[in-house]
Every structure is written in structure tokens, then in C-alpha cells.
């Protein structure tokens, strides 16, 4: 197999993964338990927001940048999260004009539930892999995603 074949298989795998992830089964399951009416994409914003115990929080423009959406979309997602008690807005201790978004204990519980379900599924999928294969795949996956993210950043208009 040559490099072109590998690139084609990786690209096809990304499409397949996007379709599987697009169904958001894990997120929808967790939301059914805690925030049934919430838009699933709000979970992406929630995953970016640090918990109160982790630090100062993030500004909405940082959420928008991380999600690659405009600031008004990020603001609507944050409002949804606030409405469900998963995040709260706080005044920045450095600049009272700035609002910071911080994950609540309830938000942290939801993310923990999602992580537990996701990790259980991954554990099942790789149950017949050797420890060395699992380790190698995890390192290659992170390396690939870091490179892919950098490549996307170069493509995006300023």
C-alpha cells in the first residue's frame, strides 16, 4: 500500500467517524438524564469551559474561537448552558467589564457522565488490542489531531 492509499483510508475513516459522532448518542443519552431540551452542540461549548475549581473561566470569544463559530453563536450556546445550570457567568477579577464563563458542579457532573460512557465504549472497542497497540494508537491519534487542527487553522480566514 502506498501513502496515497493510506491518505484515502484515513480520509474515509474521518468521514465515517464524523457520521458516527454526528449522531451524538452518548451526549444525547447524558442530556436525557440532565438537560433533555438542550441543543446537543451546547455540549461542545460545555467541554471548553473550565470548572470553578480549575481556574478563572473563559470568555465567550475564546469559546467561539475553540469551536470555530462566530461570537453570537457561542453566546447563544452559553445562554443555553446558563439556563440549564451547567455554567454561570462571573465578573472577571482582572477586568470588571469582562464576563467569564465557569462550569458549575452540575456541568462537571454531566461531562463526567459523558466521559464515563465514552471511555466504557472505547474500552469495549479496544478490549482485544494489546496494551502496546492501545498506547501506540492513542499517541498517533493525538499527533494526527494536533496536526489536523494546525492545518485547519491555516485554512481558516483571519
CSV table of C-alpha atoms in Angstrom, one decimal:
chain,number,residue,atom,x,y,z
A,1,UNK,CA,0.0,0.0,0.0
A,2,UNK,CA,1.4,3.4,-0.9
A,3,UNK,CA,0.9,6.7,1.0
A,4,UNK,CA,-2.0,7.8,-1.3
A,5,UNK,CA,-3.9,4.7,-0.2
A,6,UNK,CA,-3.2,5.5,3.4
A,7,UNK,CA,-4.4,9.1,3.0
A,8,UNK,CA,-7.6,7.8,1.3
A,9,UNK,CA,-8.3,5.3,4.1
A,10,UNK,CA,-7.7,8.0,6.8
A,11,UNK,CA,-10.0,10.4,4.9
A,12,UNK,CA,-12.7,7.8,4.6
A,13,UNK,CA,-12.2,6.9,8.3
A,14,UNK,CA,-12.7,10.6,9.2
A,15,UNK,CA,-16.0,10.7,7.3
A,16,UNK,CA,-17.2,7.5,8.9
A,17,UNK,CA,-16.2,8.8,12.4
A,18,UNK,CA,-18.0,12.2,11.7
A,19,UNK,CA,-21.2,10.3,10.8
A,20,UNK,CA,-20.9,8.2,14.0
A,21,UNK,CA,-20.1,11.1,16.2
A,22,UNK,CA,-22.7,13.2,14.4
A,23,UNK,CA,-25.4,11.0,15.9
A,24,UNK,CA,-24.2,12.2,19.3
A,25,UNK,CA,-25.6,9.1,21.0
A,26,UNK,CA,-23.5,9.5,24.2
A,27,UNK,CA,-24.3,13.2,24.5
A,28,UNK,CA,-28.0,12.7,23.9
A,29,UNK,CA,-28.1,9.9,26.5
A,30,UNK,CA,-26.4,12.2,29.1
A,31,UNK,CA,-28.7,15.1,28.2
A,32,UNK,CA,-31.8,12.9,28.6
A,33,UNK,CA,-30.7,12.4,32.2
A,34,UNK,CA,-29.9,16.1,32.9
A,35,UNK,CA,-31.0,18.6,30.2
A,36,UNK,CA,-33.3,16.9,27.8
A,37,UNK,CA,-34.3,20.1,25.9
A,38,UNK,CA,-30.8,21.4,25.4
A,39,UNK,CA,-29.3,21.6,21.9
A,40,UNK,CA,-26.6,18.9,21.6
A,41,UNK,CA,-24.0,21.3,20.2
A,42,UNK,CA,-24.1,23.1,23.6
A,43,UNK,CA,-22.1,20.1,24.9
A,44,UNK,CA,-19.2,21.2,22.7
A,45,UNK,CA,-19.2,24.6,24.5
A,46,UNK,CA,-19.5,23.0,27.9
A,47,UNK,CA,-16.4,20.9,27.2
A,48,UNK,CA,-14.4,24.0,26.7
A,49,UNK,CA,-15.5,25.8,29.8
A,50,UNK,CA,-13.3,25.1,32.9
A,51,UNK,CA,-14.9,24.3,36.2
A,52,UNK,CA,-14.7,26.8,39.0
A,53,UNK,CA,-12.1,24.6,40.7
A,54,UNK,CA,-9.9,24.6,37.6
A,55,UNK,CA,-9.4,28.3,37.2
A,56,UNK,CA,-10.8,31.7,36.2
A,57,UNK,CA,-13.1,30.6,33.4
A,58,UNK,CA,-13.1,31.6,29.8
A,59,UNK,CA,-14.6,34.5,27.8
A,60,UNK,CA,-17.2,33.8,25.1
A,61,UNK,CA,-14.8,34.9,22.3
A,62,UNK,CA,-12.5,32.1,23.5
A,63,UNK,CA,-15.3,29.6,23.3
A,64,UNK,CA,-16.2,30.9,19.8
A,65,UNK,CA,-12.6,30.5,18.6
A,66,UNK,CA,-12.2,27.0,20.1
A,67,UNK,CA,-15.5,25.9,18.4
A,68,UNK,CA,-14.8,27.7,15.2
A,69,UNK,CA,-18.1,29.6,15.4
A,70,UNK,CA,-19.0,33.2,15.5
A,71,UNK,CA,-19.3,35.0,18.8
A,72,UNK,CA,-23.1,35.4,18.6
A,73,UNK,CA,-23.4,31.6,18.2
A,74,UNK,CA,-21.1,30.9,21.1
A,75,UNK,CA,-23.1,33.5,23.2
A,76,UNK,CA,-26.4,31.7,22.4
A,77,UNK,CA,-24.8,28.3,23.4
A,78,UNK,CA,-23.6,29.8,26.7
A,79,UNK,CA,-27.0,31.2,27.4
A,80,UNK,CA,-28.5,27.8,26.9
A,81,UNK,CA,-25.9,26.3,29.3
A,82,UNK,CA,-26.7,29.0,31.8
A,83,UNK,CA,-30.4,28.3,31.5
A,84,UNK,CA,-29.7,24.6,32.3
A,85,UNK,CA,-27.5,25.4,35.3
A,86,UNK,CA,-24.4,23.9,33.6
A,87,UNK,CA,-22.3,27.1,33.5
A,88,UNK,CA,-22.5,30.5,35.1
A,89,UNK,CA,-21.3,33.9,34.2
A,90,UNK,CA,-18.9,35.7,36.6
A,91,UNK,CA,-17.2,39.1,36.5
A,92,UNK,CA,-13.5,38.9,35.8
A,93,UNK,CA,-11.3,39.7,38.8
A,94,UNK,CA,-8.9,41.3,36.4
A,95,UNK,CA,-11.4,43.4,34.5
A,96,UNK,CA,-14.9,44.1,35.8
A,97,UNK,CA,-16.1,44.8,32.2
A,98,UNK,CA,-15.4,41.3,31.1
A,99,UNK,CA,-17.6,38.3,31.9
A,100,UNK,CA,-16.1,34.9,32.4
A,101,UNK,CA,-18.0,31.6,31.9
A,102,UNK,CA,-17.3,28.9,34.5
A,103,UNK,CA,-18.7,25.4,34.6
A,104,UNK,CA,-20.9,24.6,37.6
A,105,UNK,CA,-20.8,21.4,39.6
A,106,UNK,CA,-23.8,20.2,37.6
A,107,UNK,CA,-22.0,20.9,34.4
A,108,UNK,CA,-19.0,18.9,35.6
A,109,UNK,CA,-21.2,16.0,36.6
A,110,UNK,CA,-22.7,15.9,33.0
A,111,UNK,CA,-19.2,16.0,31.5
A,112,UNK,CA,-18.1,13.2,33.8
A,113,UNK,CA,-21.1,11.1,32.8
A,114,UNK,CA,-20.3,11.6,29.1
A,115,UNK,CA,-16.6,10.7,29.7
A,116,UNK,CA,-17.6,7.6,31.6
A,117,UNK,CA,-19.9,6.4,28.8
A,118,UNK,CA,-17.3,7.3,26.1
A,119,UNK,CA,-14.5,5.6,27.9
A,120,UNK,CA,-16.6,2.5,28.5
A,121,UNK,CA,-17.3,2.3,24.8
A,122,UNK,CA,-13.7,2.8,23.8
A,123,UNK,CA,-12.6,0.2,26.4
A,124,UNK,CA,-15.0,-2.3,24.8
A,125,UNK,CA,-13.8,-1.4,21.2
A,126,UNK,CA,-10.1,-1.9,22.1
A,127,UNK,CA,-10.6,-4.8,24.5
A,128,UNK,CA,-8.9,-7.3,22.2
A,129,UNK,CA,-6.0,-4.9,21.4
A,130,UNK,CA,-2.6,-5.3,23.1
A,131,UNK,CA,-1.6,-2.7,25.6
A,132,UNK,CA,1.2,-1.7,23.2
A,133,UNK,CA,-1.4,-1.2,20.3
A,134,UNK,CA,-3.6,0.9,22.5
A,135,UNK,CA,-0.7,3.0,23.6
A,136,UNK,CA,0.6,3.5,20.1
A,137,UNK,CA,-2.9,4.3,18.7
A,138,UNK,CA,-3.5,6.9,21.5
A,139,UNK,CA,-0.2,8.6,20.7
A,140,UNK,CA,-0.8,8.6,17.0
A,141,UNK,CA,-4.4,9.8,17.3
A,142,UNK,CA,-3.3,12.8,19.4
A,143,UNK,CA,-0.4,13.5,17.0
A,144,UNK,CA,-2.8,13.3,14.0
A,145,UNK,CA,-5.4,15.5,15.6
A,146,UNK,CA,-2.9,18.2,16.6
A,147,UNK,CA,-1.6,18.3,13.0
A,148,UNK,CA,-5.1,18.3,11.6
A,149,UNK,CA,-6.1,21.2,13.9
A,150,UNK,CA,-3.0,23.1,12.8
A,151,UNK,CA,-3.8,22.5,9.2
A,152,UNK,CA,-7.4,23.7,9.7
A,153,UNK,CA,-6.1,26.8,11.4
A,154,UNK,CA,-4.0,27.6,8.3
A,155,UNK,CA,-7.0,27.3,6.0
A,156,UNK,CA,-9.3,29.5,8.1
A,157,UNK,CA,-9.6,33.1,7.1
A,158,UNK,CA,-8.5,35.6,9.8
